[in-house]
Amino acid sequence: MLLLPLLSALLGAAPLVLPGASAPEPAATQTATPQPAKYWVFLRDKRGVSFRAEAYFSAPALARRRRQGLPLSDSTDFPLRPDYLRQVQQSVDSVAGSSRWFNAVACWAKPHQVAALRRLPGVRAVEPMPAAELRPAARRLPTVGLADELTADDRQLAHRQTSSLGAEALRKAGLNGRGIRVAILDVGFTGASRHPGLAHLQQERRVVATYDFIKKSEFVYGGGMHGTEVLSCLAGALPDGTPLGLAPQAEYLLARTERTGRETFGEEEAWLAAAEWADRNGADILNSSLGYTDTRYFREQMNGRTSLVARAAAMAVRKGMLVVCAAGNDGDDPRWRTVGTPADADSVLAVGGLDADTWLATEYSSRGPAAGGRRKPNVAAFGSVVAAVPGGRYERTEGTSFASPLVAGLAACVWQQQRGLKAMELFHVLEQSGRLYPYFDYAHGYGLPQAVKCLQPSAATARPTLDAVTTTEGVEVVIRPEATLVLRPLPLRTDSAVAAPRAATADGRLEVPRAGKERTATAQPAPAAPDGIPLPPPNPEYCYWQLADAAGRLRRYEVLEVSQRAVLQLPTGAWQPGDVLRVHYRGFTLHYPLP
């Protein structure tokens, strides 16, 4: 729902009675007394409040701050002033919660109470909390079946969802997330405490704290299975030991923050409360595969500053946590398409979804840019996965919901090795490890993060693979002969014409990246490994290209299948003054200012 006042609740005026007429009989559709609505009451200050960080924060939380050179506390950690809180409690129907970070109280109040609140000396502002729903960034697919019924394709996908990020390099380095604490904010974790693929978390007491912020209870193993799937993409395993995530030895904080389809108020409030709880309990990484989009906001409000959850996520980063969020599943929705919130915040690592077969962004993965032309998503990982579900079963499912924890697991391993990194330093390490870096587009971000690049950031720079030549007709991009020898020698030209920009889309949006029709012709059958699991198919060698203006905003971007060395031809007039052409092929990005 959009950010509109709840007029039906706020304008409960008495019915009009004309002179000499009888008052109407009460009816079920008439409301004699206005009903309370939910509000945030923002307070002015915290003067005079006493606070001891050592008594409030857990030891891991204090260690995280010391490690990153942060103060052990600041005013955003202090509790609310008791006198201000008492004034609010006495002026409203009920208090639902509070936020230290934003010095605010969530409450239910009637219109006359809201007017009184705004006159209180300790109140800075009163803002309505409209009905909203946090939506999981997942798309349901048919269930695979019992664990012993997994097909060879399912087992291959389970292997590839981690191997694509560099699981083997992490294994050789002995990295598995040990010593890192990860908070998962989600719908619910039904069956997670009894699933054999997650049993080690209970046996080794790696789930260190749980809380249901909807029901105000420590029990989180109900309400929905989405969180169970997400947790398995961090720490789960198949019965044969195949890992589903990269951080099985991390510690976990499980927070239920949303009730799909039934709770219409309070998910943002619960998300904020869970983030503060995660901070207090020493989370290093916060993963959230939930997001707001057009149920509450306009696209132009995806600016990282409007939504409460985006501001809360940014505050979590200030406290030294890496925040990883699903980009969203609205890429194929023409009304929205844009990365949702809190993934829209600049300091949040927004993760898009890749098709496991083509290695390209899925149609549903939400696109950038975020409002103001900001670069989103940041990276991408497989959106199609095998995940644990209740009853000891496994399910093939898809969505950026699962790309996010895959990357969060990689982040845990990198932080395990490089404990001295600050949160935003780790953020940039992950970006720069992307397979496309420094190339970026609004579908793939910087591409699939690679463990080897994270662990060895000083790896040799890729050799040039492309050249751009100005011709009388425009600009032509040609692959160097030596760049094709590893695969197969490619002709300069084939019978087909040189690839050229496609026409603009009907709605004026950027072209959705897509491969050419020859993709199946270059595919190779996957050989089988000794254990019977087919090895991953070779990563297709695509050519990525874009036109960007002088400010770095992308005018166009596209992905081409490579069947000849002359891969692209831009006719004169296809660009504007100051535009830059960037082309990426086999690890090298050509940067070519257009004449």
Coordinates of C-alpha atoms in Angstrom, one line a residue:
M1 CA 0.0 0.0 0.0
L2 CA 1.1 3.5 -0.7
L3 CA 2.1 6.1 1.9
L4 CA -1.4 7.5 2.3
P5 CA -3.1 8.5 5.6
L6 CA -5.6 6.0 7.0
L7 CA -8.5 8.4 6.4
S8 CA -11.2 5.9 7.2
A9 CA -9.7 5.5 10.7
L10 CA -8.9 9.1 11.3
L11 CA -12.0 10.9 10.0
G12 CA -14.7 9.2 12.1
A13 CA -17.0 12.2 12.3
A14 CA -20.5 11.9 13.8
P15 CA -23.4 11.7 11.3
L16 CA -25.1 15.0 10.3
V17 CA -28.6 15.5 11.8
L18 CA -30.8 18.2 10.2
P19 CA -33.0 20.4 12.4
G20 CA -36.3 18.7 13.2
A21 CA -35.2 15.3 12.0
S22 CA -34.6 12.3 14.1
A23 CA -31.2 11.0 14.6
P24 CA -30.4 8.0 12.4
E25 CA -30.5 4.5 14.0
P26 CA -27.0 3.1 14.7
A27 CA -25.7 1.0 11.9
A28 CA -22.8 -1.5 11.6
T29 CA -21.2 0.7 8.9
Q30 CA -21.2 3.9 11.1
T31 CA -18.5 4.5 13.7
A32 CA -19.4 6.7 16.7
T33 CA -15.8 6.8 18.0
P34 CA -12.7 7.1 15.9
Q35 CA -10.6 4.0 16.0
P36 CA -6.9 4.1 17.0
A37 CA -4.2 3.9 14.3
K38 CA -0.5 3.2 14.7
Y39 CA 2.1 6.0 14.9
W40 CA 5.8 6.7 15.5
V41 CA 6.4 9.3 18.1
F42 CA 9.9 10.8 17.7
L43 CA 11.3 12.3 20.9
R44 CA 13.6 15.3 21.1
D45 CA 16.6 14.3 23.1
K46 CA 18.2 11.9 25.6
R47 CA 19.7 14.4 28.0
G48 CA 20.4 13.1 31.5
V49 CA 20.1 9.4 30.6
S50 CA 22.7 7.1 32.1
F51 CA 24.1 4.1 30.1
R52 CA 26.9 1.5 30.5
A53 CA 27.8 -0.2 27.3
E54 CA 29.4 -3.1 29.2
A55 CA 26.1 -3.9 31.0
Y56 CA 23.9 -3.6 27.9
F57 CA 25.9 -5.2 25.0
S58 CA 27.0 -8.8 24.8
A59 CA 30.8 -9.5 24.7
P60 CA 30.7 -10.2 21.0
A61 CA 29.0 -6.9 20.3
L62 CA 31.7 -5.0 22.3
A63 CA 34.4 -7.0 20.6
R64 CA 33.0 -6.1 17.1
R65 CA 33.1 -2.4 18.0
R66 CA 36.6 -2.5 19.4
R67 CA 37.8 -4.5 16.3
Q68 CA 36.4 -1.8 13.9
G69 CA 37.7 1.1 15.9
L70 CA 34.1 2.3 16.8
P71 CA 33.1 3.8 20.1
L72 CA 31.6 1.3 22.5
S73 CA 28.4 3.4 22.5
D74 CA 26.9 6.7 21.4
S75 CA 23.6 8.5 22.1
T76 CA 21.8 6.2 19.6
D77 CA 22.4 3.3 22.0
F78 CA 21.1 5.1 25.1
P79 CA 17.6 4.2 26.4
L80 CA 14.7 6.7 25.9
R81 CA 14.2 9.3 28.6
P82 CA 11.8 7.9 31.2
D83 CA 9.9 11.1 31.6
Y84 CA 9.3 11.5 27.8
L85 CA 8.2 7.8 27.6
R86 CA 5.8 8.2 30.6
Q87 CA 4.2 11.3 28.9
V88 CA 3.6 9.3 25.7
Q89 CA 2.2 6.3 27.6
Q90 CA -0.2 8.6 29.4
S91 CA -1.4 10.2 26.2
V92 CA -2.1 7.2 23.9
D93 CA -4.2 4.0 23.9
S94 CA -1.2 1.8 24.1
V95 CA 2.5 1.6 23.4
A96 CA 3.6 -1.1 21.0
G97 CA 7.4 -0.7 21.2
S98 CA 10.3 1.7 21.1
S99 CA 13.6 2.3 19.2
R100 CA 16.8 3.5 20.9
W101 CA 18.4 4.1 17.5
F102 CA 15.7 6.6 16.4
N103 CA 14.6 7.8 19.9
A104 CA 11.1 6.9 19.0
V105 CA 8.0 5.2 20.5
A106 CA 5.5 3.1 18.4
C107 CA 2.0 3.5 19.7
W108 CA -1.7 3.2 19.0
A109 CA -3.5 6.5 19.2
K110 CA -6.8 8.3 18.2
P111 CA -6.9 11.6 16.3
H112 CA -7.4 13.8 19.4
Q113 CA -4.5 11.9 21.2
V114 CA -2.2 12.5 18.2
A115 CA -3.0 16.2 18.5
A116 CA -2.1 16.1 22.2
L117 CA 1.1 14.2 21.5
R118 CA 2.3 16.9 19.1
R119 CA 1.9 19.5 21.9
L120 CA 4.1 17.6 24.4
P121 CA 7.4 19.4 25.0
G122 CA 9.5 16.2 24.6
V123 CA 7.9 15.2 21.2
R124 CA 9.7 16.2 18.0
A125 CA 7.3 14.7 15.5
V126 CA 4.5 12.2 15.1
E127 CA 4.2 10.2 11.9
P128 CA 1.6 7.6 10.9
M129 CA 2.7 4.0 10.5
P130 CA 0.6 2.9 7.5
A131 CA -0.3 -0.7 6.9
A132 CA 2.4 -2.5 5.0
E133 CA 3.7 -6.0 4.3
L134 CA 7.3 -7.1 4.0
R135 CA 7.4 -9.6 1.2
P136 CA 9.9 -12.5 0.9
A137 CA 11.9 -12.3 -2.2
A138 CA 11.2 -15.9 -3.2
R139 CA 9.2 -17.6 -5.9
R140 CA 7.6 -21.0 -5.2
L141 CA 8.5 -23.9 -7.4
P142 CA 7.3 -27.6 -7.2
T143 CA 8.7 -29.5 -4.3
V144 CA 11.5 -31.9 -5.1
G145 CA 10.4 -34.6 -2.6
L146 CA 12.1 -36.6 0.1
A147 CA 15.8 -36.3 0.6
D148 CA 16.5 -39.7 -1.0
E149 CA 14.6 -38.7 -4.1
L150 CA 16.8 -35.9 -5.2
T151 CA 17.6 -36.2 -8.8
A152 CA 21.1 -35.9 -10.4
D153 CA 20.1 -32.4 -11.6
D154 CA 19.1 -31.4 -8.1
R155 CA 22.3 -32.6 -6.6
Q156 CA 24.3 -30.8 -9.3
L157 CA 22.4 -27.5 -8.6
A158 CA 23.1 -28.0 -4.8
H159 CA 26.8 -28.4 -5.7
R160 CA 26.9 -25.4 -8.0
Q161 CA 25.1 -22.9 -5.8
T162 CA 28.2 -22.8 -3.6
S163 CA 31.0 -23.9 -6.1
S164 CA 30.0 -20.9 -8.3
L165 CA 31.2 -18.6 -5.5
G166 CA 34.4 -20.5 -4.9
A167 CA 33.5 -23.1 -2.3
E168 CA 36.6 -25.2 -3.1
A169 CA 39.0 -22.3 -2.5
L170 CA 37.3 -21.7 0.9
R171 CA 37.5 -25.4 1.8
K172 CA 41.3 -25.4 1.0
A173 CA 41.8 -22.3 3.1
G174 CA 39.8 -23.9 6.0
L175 CA 37.2 -21.2 6.0
N176 CA 33.6 -22.0 7.0
G177 CA 32.3 -19.0 8.9
R178 CA 33.7 -20.1 12.3
G179 CA 33.8 -17.2 14.8
I180 CA 31.3 -15.0 12.8
R181 CA 27.8 -14.3 14.1
V182 CA 25.1 -14.0 11.5
A183 CA 21.6 -12.6 12.2
I184 CA 18.7 -13.6 9.9
L185 CA 15.6 -11.5 9.8
D186 CA 12.8 -13.4 8.2
V187 CA 9.2 -14.7 8.1
G188 CA 9.7 -17.8 10.3
F189 CA 11.9 -20.9 10.6
T190 CA 9.4 -23.7 10.6
G191 CA 11.1 -27.1 11.1
A192 CA 14.6 -25.7 11.2
S193 CA 15.3 -27.0 14.7
R194 CA 14.5 -30.6 13.6
H195 CA 15.8 -30.7 10.0
P196 CA 18.7 -33.2 9.6
G197 CA 20.4 -30.8 7.1
L198 CA 20.6 -28.2 9.9
A199 CA 21.0 -30.6 12.8
H200 CA 24.6 -29.6 13.5
L201 CA 23.5 -26.1 14.4
Q202 CA 21.4 -27.4 17.3
Q203 CA 23.9 -30.1 18.3
E204 CA 26.8 -27.6 18.4
R205 CA 24.7 -24.8 19.9
R206 CA 25.4 -22.6 16.9
V207 CA 21.9 -20.9 17.2
V208 CA 22.8 -18.6 20.1
A209 CA 19.6 -16.6 20.3
T210 CA 16.1 -16.5 18.8
Y211 CA 13.2 -14.0 19.1
D212 CA 9.8 -13.7 17.5
F213 CA 9.2 -9.9 17.2
I214 CA 5.6 -10.5 16.1
K215 CA 4.5 -12.7 19.0
K216 CA 7.0 -11.4 21.5
S217 CA 8.4 -14.9 22.2
E218 CA 11.7 -16.7 21.9
F219 CA 10.1 -19.5 19.8
V220 CA 10.8 -18.8 16.1
Y221 CA 10.3 -22.3 14.6
G222 CA 6.9 -21.6 13.2
G223 CA 5.1 -19.0 11.1
G224 CA 6.6 -19.9 7.8
M225 CA 9.4 -21.9 6.2
H226 CA 11.0 -19.1 4.2
G227 CA 13.6 -18.5 7.0
T228 CA 14.4 -22.2 7.1
E229 CA 15.2 -22.1 3.4
V230 CA 17.3 -19.0 3.8
L231 CA 19.2 -20.5 6.8
S232 CA 19.9 -23.6 4.8
C233 CA 21.6 -21.4 2.1
L234 CA 24.0 -20.3 4.8
A235 CA 24.6 -23.4 6.8
G236 CA 22.6 -26.4 5.4
A237 CA 23.7 -29.6 3.8
L238 CA 22.3 -32.5 1.9
P239 CA 22.3 -36.0 3.4
D240 CA 25.5 -36.9 1.5
G241 CA 27.2 -33.8 3.0
T242 CA 27.0 -31.6 0.0
P243 CA 26.9 -28.0 1.5
L244 CA 24.0 -25.8 0.6
G245 CA 25.7 -22.7 2.0
L246 CA 29.2 -21.5 2.8
A247 CA 29.1 -20.8 6.6
P248 CA 28.0 -24.0 8.4
Q249 CA 30.3 -23.2 11.4
A250 CA 29.1 -19.6 11.9
E251 CA 26.8 -18.7 14.9
Y252 CA 23.3 -17.6 14.2
L253 CA 20.7 -15.2 15.6
L254 CA 17.2 -16.0 14.3
A255 CA 14.6 -13.3 14.3
R256 CA 11.0 -13.6 13.1
T257 CA 9.9 -10.1 11.9
E258 CA 6.9 -10.7 9.6
R259 CA 3.7 -12.6 9.4
T260 CA 2.7 -13.0 5.7
G261 CA -0.8 -12.1 4.8
R262 CA -2.2 -11.6 8.3
E263 CA -0.2 -8.9 10.0
T264 CA -0.8 -5.5 8.4
F265 CA 1.0 -3.3 10.8
G266 CA 4.4 -3.4 12.4
E267 CA 6.8 -5.2 10.1
E268 CA 9.0 -2.2 9.7
E269 CA 8.8 -1.7 13.5
A270 CA 9.7 -5.4 14.0
W271 CA 12.6 -5.2 11.5
L272 CA 14.1 -2.2 13.3
A273 CA 13.6 -3.9 16.7
A274 CA 15.3 -7.1 15.4
A275 CA 18.3 -5.0 14.0
E276 CA 18.8 -3.4 17.4
W277 CA 18.5 -6.8 19.0
A278 CA 21.1 -8.2 16.6
D279 CA 23.4 -5.3 17.3
R280 CA 23.1 -5.9 21.1
N281 CA 23.8 -9.6 20.6
G282 CA 26.9 -9.2 18.6
A283 CA 25.9 -9.9 15.0
D284 CA 28.7 -9.4 12.5
I285 CA 26.4 -9.9 9.4
L286 CA 22.7 -9.2 9.1
N287 CA 20.9 -11.0 6.2
S288 CA 17.4 -10.0 5.2
S289 CA 15.6 -11.6 2.3
L290 CA 12.5 -9.4 2.8
G291 CA 11.6 -6.1 1.2
Y292 CA 9.0 -3.4 0.7
T293 CA 8.1 -2.3 -2.8
D294 CA 4.8 -1.0 -4.3
T295 CA 2.7 -2.2 -1.4
R296 CA 3.8 0.9 0.4
Y297 CA 6.2 3.1 -1.5
F298 CA 6.7 4.8 -4.9
R299 CA 9.7 4.0 -7.0
E300 CA 11.3 7.4 -6.5
Q301 CA 11.2 6.7 -2.7
M302 CA 13.8 3.9 -3.1
N303 CA 16.5 6.4 -2.2
G304 CA 17.9 4.7 0.9
R305 CA 16.6 7.5 3.1
T306 CA 12.8 7.4 3.0
S307 CA 11.9 4.0 4.4
L308 CA 12.4 3.2 8.1
V309 CA 14.0 -0.1 7.3
A310 CA 16.5 1.5 4.9
R311 CA 17.5 4.0 7.6
A312 CA 17.7 1.1 10.2
A313 CA 19.9 -0.9 7.8
A314 CA 22.2 2.1 7.4
M315 CA 22.4 2.5 11.1
A316 CA 23.3 -1.2 11.5
V317 CA 26.2 -0.6 9.2
R318 CA 27.3 2.3 11.3
K319 CA 27.4 -0.1 14.2
G320 CA 29.9 -2.3 12.4
M321 CA 27.6 -4.9 10.8
L322 CA 27.6 -5.9 7.1
V323 CA 24.0 -5.8 5.9
V324 CA 23.2 -8.1 3.0
C325 CA 19.7 -7.9 1.4
A326 CA 17.9 -9.5 -1.5
A327 CA 17.4 -7.1 -4.4
G328 CA 13.8 -8.3 -4.9
N329 CA 11.8 -10.2 -7.5
D330 CA 10.1 -7.4 -9.4
G331 CA 12.4 -7.3 -12.5
D332 CA 9.6 -8.7 -14.7
D333 CA 6.9 -6.4 -13.2
P334 CA 6.6 -3.4 -15.6
R335 CA 4.9 -1.3 -12.8
W336 CA 8.0 -1.6 -10.5
R337 CA 11.1 -3.4 -11.7
T338 CA 13.3 -1.5 -9.2
V339 CA 15.3 -2.8 -6.3
G340 CA 13.2 -2.6 -3.1
T341 CA 13.9 -1.4 0.4
P342 CA 16.1 -1.9 2.5
A343 CA 18.3 -3.0 -0.4
D344 CA 18.1 0.5 -1.7
A345 CA 20.4 1.9 1.0
D346 CA 23.8 2.8 -0.2
S347 CA 25.7 0.9 2.5
V348 CA 23.5 -2.3 2.1
L349 CA 24.9 -5.0 -0.2
A350 CA 22.0 -5.7 -2.5
V351 CA 22.2 -9.1 -4.2
G352 CA 20.5 -9.9 -7.5
G353 CA 19.6 -13.3 -8.9
L354 CA 21.4 -15.3 -11.6
D355 CA 20.0 -18.1 -13.8
A356 CA 22.0 -21.2 -12.9
D357 CA 21.9 -22.4 -16.5
T358 CA 22.8 -19.2 -18.4
W359 CA 24.7 -17.3 -15.7
L360 CA 22.7 -14.2 -16.7
A361 CA 20.4 -12.1 -14.5
T362 CA 17.0 -13.8 -14.2
E363 CA 14.0 -12.0 -15.6
Y364 CA 12.5 -11.6 -12.1
S365 CA 15.6 -10.2 -10.4
S366 CA 14.9 -6.5 -9.6
R367 CA 16.9 -4.0 -11.6
G368 CA 18.6 -0.8 -10.8
P369 CA 19.3 2.0 -10.7
A370 CA 18.0 3.0 -7.3
A371 CA 16.5 6.5 -7.1
G372 CA 18.9 9.2 -8.1
G373 CA 20.8 6.9 -10.5
R374 CA 22.6 5.1 -7.7
R375 CA 24.2 1.7 -8.5
K376 CA 22.1 -1.2 -7.5
P377 CA 22.2 -4.2 -7.2
N378 CA 25.8 -4.5 -6.0
V379 CA 26.5 -8.2 -6.8
A380 CA 24.6 -11.3 -7.9
A381 CA 24.5 -15.0 -7.1
F382 CA 22.4 -18.0 -8.1
G383 CA 18.7 -17.4 -7.6
S384 CA 17.8 -21.0 -8.3
V385 CA 18.8 -23.3 -5.4
V386 CA 18.1 -26.4 -3.5
A387 CA 17.0 -25.6 0.1
A388 CA 15.9 -27.3 3.2
V389 CA 12.2 -27.3 4.0
P390 CA 10.1 -28.7 6.9
G391 CA 9.8 -32.4 7.3
G392 CA 13.4 -33.3 6.5
R393 CA 12.8 -32.6 2.8
Y394 CA 14.6 -30.4 0.3
E395 CA 13.1 -28.2 -2.3
R396 CA 14.3 -26.6 -5.5
T397 CA 13.2 -23.0 -5.3
E398 CA 14.2 -19.6 -6.7
G399 CA 14.4 -15.9 -5.9
T400 CA 16.9 -13.3 -4.8
S401 CA 15.9 -14.5 -1.3
F402 CA 18.4 -17.3 -1.7
A403 CA 21.1 -15.4 -3.6
S404 CA 21.4 -13.1 -0.6
P405 CA 22.4 -15.8 2.0
L406 CA 24.7 -17.4 -0.4
V407 CA 26.7 -14.2 -0.6
A408 CA 26.3 -13.6 3.2
G409 CA 28.0 -17.0 3.7
L410 CA 30.9 -16.0 1.5
A411 CA 31.1 -12.8 3.5
A412 CA 31.3 -14.7 6.7
C413 CA 34.2 -16.8 5.4
V414 CA 36.1 -13.7 4.2
W415 CA 35.6 -12.0 7.5
Q416 CA 36.8 -15.2 9.3
Q417 CA 40.1 -14.9 7.4
Q418 CA 40.4 -11.0 7.4
R419 CA 39.0 -10.2 10.8
G420 CA 40.4 -6.7 10.8
L421 CA 38.3 -5.5 8.0
K422 CA 35.7 -2.9 8.8
A423 CA 32.1 -3.5 7.6
M424 CA 32.3 -1.2 4.5
E425 CA 35.8 -2.5 3.7
L426 CA 34.3 -6.0 3.5
F427 CA 31.5 -4.6 1.4
H428 CA 33.9 -3.2 -1.2
V429 CA 36.0 -6.4 -1.1
L430 CA 32.9 -8.4 -2.1
E431 CA 32.0 -5.9 -4.9
Q432 CA 35.6 -5.9 -6.3
S433 CA 35.6 -9.7 -6.3
G434 CA 32.7 -9.8 -8.8
R435 CA 33.4 -11.6 -12.0
L436 CA 32.5 -8.4 -14.0
Y437 CA 34.4 -5.9 -11.9
P438 CA 35.1 -3.0 -12.8
Y439 CA 32.3 -3.4 -15.3
F440 CA 28.8 -2.8 -13.8
D441 CA 25.3 -2.9 -15.0
Y442 CA 21.8 -2.6 -13.4
A443 CA 21.0 -6.3 -13.7
H444 CA 24.1 -8.1 -12.6
G445 CA 25.8 -5.4 -10.5
Y446 CA 29.5 -6.3 -10.5
G447 CA 28.6 -9.9 -11.1
L448 CA 29.1 -13.1 -9.1
P449 CA 31.6 -12.7 -6.2
Q450 CA 34.6 -15.0 -6.3
A451 CA 36.2 -16.3 -3.2
V452 CA 39.7 -16.4 -4.8
K453 CA 39.6 -12.7 -5.5
C454 CA 38.4 -12.0 -1.9
L455 CA 41.2 -14.1 -0.4
Q456 CA 43.9 -12.9 -2.8
P457 CA 42.9 -9.3 -3.6
S458 CA 46.3 -8.6 -5.2
A459 CA 45.8 -11.1 -8.0
A460 CA 47.2 -10.2 -11.4
T461 CA 45.1 -7.8 -13.5
A462 CA 43.4 -9.5 -16.5
R463 CA 45.1 -9.0 -19.8
P464 CA 43.4 -6.9 -22.5
T465 CA 41.0 -9.0 -24.6
L466 CA 39.3 -6.3 -26.6
D467 CA 40.1 -3.4 -28.9
A468 CA 37.9 -0.5 -30.1
V469 CA 38.4 1.1 -33.5
T470 CA 36.9 4.2 -34.9
T471 CA 35.7 3.7 -38.5
T472 CA 33.9 5.9 -41.0
E473 CA 30.6 4.3 -40.0
G474 CA 31.1 4.5 -36.2
V475 CA 33.0 2.5 -33.6
E476 CA 33.7 -1.3 -33.8
V477 CA 34.8 -3.6 -31.0
V478 CA 36.9 -6.6 -31.9
I479 CA 38.1 -9.4 -29.6
R480 CA 41.9 -10.0 -29.8
P481 CA 42.9 -13.2 -31.5
E482 CA 44.8 -14.5 -28.5
A483 CA 41.7 -14.1 -26.3
T484 CA 39.9 -16.8 -28.2
L485 CA 42.6 -19.5 -28.3
V486 CA 41.7 -21.0 -25.0
L487 CA 38.2 -21.7 -26.1
R488 CA 38.4 -22.1 -29.9
P489 CA 39.7 -19.8 -32.6
L490 CA 37.0 -17.4 -33.7
P491 CA 36.7 -15.8 -37.1
L492 CA 36.8 -12.1 -37.4
R493 CA 33.4 -12.3 -39.0
T494 CA 30.9 -14.9 -39.9
D495 CA 28.0 -14.8 -42.3
S496 CA 25.9 -13.0 -39.7
A497 CA 26.2 -9.2 -39.4
V498 CA 28.2 -7.5 -36.7
A499 CA 26.2 -7.2 -33.5
A500 CA 24.6 -3.8 -33.2
P501 CA 22.4 -2.1 -30.6
R502 CA 18.8 -3.2 -30.5
A503 CA 16.0 -0.7 -30.7
A504 CA 14.9 0.9 -27.5
T505 CA 12.2 -0.8 -25.5
A506 CA 8.7 0.4 -25.9
D507 CA 8.5 2.0 -22.4
G508 CA 11.9 3.7 -22.8
R509 CA 13.6 1.6 -20.1
L510 CA 17.1 0.1 -20.5
E511 CA 17.4 -3.0 -22.5
V512 CA 17.1 -6.2 -20.4
P513 CA 20.4 -8.1 -20.8
R514 CA 19.9 -11.2 -22.8
A515 CA 22.0 -13.7 -24.7
G516 CA 21.8 -14.3 -28.5
K517 CA 20.1 -17.2 -30.2
E518 CA 23.4 -19.1 -30.6
R519 CA 23.6 -20.0 -26.8
T520 CA 22.7 -23.6 -27.3
A521 CA 25.3 -24.0 -30.1
T522 CA 28.2 -23.2 -27.7
A523 CA 26.9 -25.3 -24.8
Q524 CA 28.9 -28.4 -23.8
P525 CA 27.7 -31.5 -22.0
A526 CA 28.8 -31.6 -18.4
P527 CA 31.2 -34.5 -17.5
A528 CA 30.5 -36.5 -14.4
A529 CA 32.7 -36.3 -11.3
P530 CA 33.9 -39.4 -9.5
D531 CA 31.0 -39.2 -7.0
G532 CA 28.5 -39.2 -9.7
I533 CA 27.5 -35.6 -9.4
P534 CA 27.8 -33.9 -12.9
L535 CA 30.4 -31.1 -12.9
P536 CA 29.1 -27.6 -13.5
P537 CA 28.7 -26.7 -17.1
P538 CA 31.3 -24.2 -18.3
N539 CA 30.5 -20.6 -17.6
P540 CA 29.4 -19.1 -20.9
E541 CA 31.8 -16.5 -22.3
Y542 CA 29.5 -13.6 -22.8
C543 CA 30.4 -10.1 -24.0
Y544 CA 28.8 -7.4 -21.9
W545 CA 28.6 -3.8 -23.2
Q546 CA 27.1 -0.5 -22.2
L547 CA 26.8 3.2 -23.0
A548 CA 27.2 5.5 -20.0
D549 CA 26.9 9.3 -19.8
A550 CA 29.5 11.5 -18.3
A551 CA 28.0 11.1 -14.8
G552 CA 28.3 7.3 -15.0
R553 CA 24.6 6.6 -15.5
L554 CA 23.9 3.9 -18.0
R555 CA 21.9 4.8 -21.1
R556 CA 22.0 1.2 -22.4
Y557 CA 23.4 -2.2 -21.6
E558 CA 23.3 -5.6 -23.1
V559 CA 24.8 -9.0 -23.1
L560 CA 26.0 -10.6 -26.4
E561 CA 26.7 -14.2 -27.3
V562 CA 30.2 -14.5 -28.9
S563 CA 30.4 -16.3 -32.2
Q564 CA 32.9 -14.0 -34.0
R565 CA 35.7 -11.6 -33.0
A566 CA 33.9 -8.5 -34.3
V567 CA 31.3 -8.4 -31.5
L568 CA 29.9 -5.0 -31.6
Q569 CA 29.4 -2.1 -34.0
L570 CA 28.0 1.3 -32.9
P571 CA 27.0 3.5 -35.8
T572 CA 27.7 7.2 -35.7
G573 CA 24.9 8.9 -33.9
A574 CA 24.1 6.1 -31.5
W575 CA 25.8 8.0 -28.7
Q576 CA 25.7 11.5 -27.2
P577 CA 28.6 13.9 -26.5
G578 CA 30.5 12.8 -23.4
D579 CA 29.3 9.2 -23.5
V580 CA 31.6 6.3 -22.7
L581 CA 31.5 2.8 -24.2
R582 CA 32.5 0.0 -21.8
V583 CA 32.8 -3.6 -23.0
H584 CA 33.7 -6.6 -20.8
Y585 CA 35.0 -9.9 -22.0
R586 CA 36.8 -12.6 -20.1
G587 CA 37.8 -10.6 -17.1
F588 CA 38.9 -7.4 -19.0
T589 CA 36.8 -4.2 -19.2
L590 CA 37.5 -1.8 -22.1
H591 CA 36.8 1.8 -21.3
Y592 CA 36.5 3.9 -24.5
P593 CA 35.5 7.6 -24.5
L594 CA 33.4 8.0 -27.6
P595 CA 34.5 10.7 -30.1

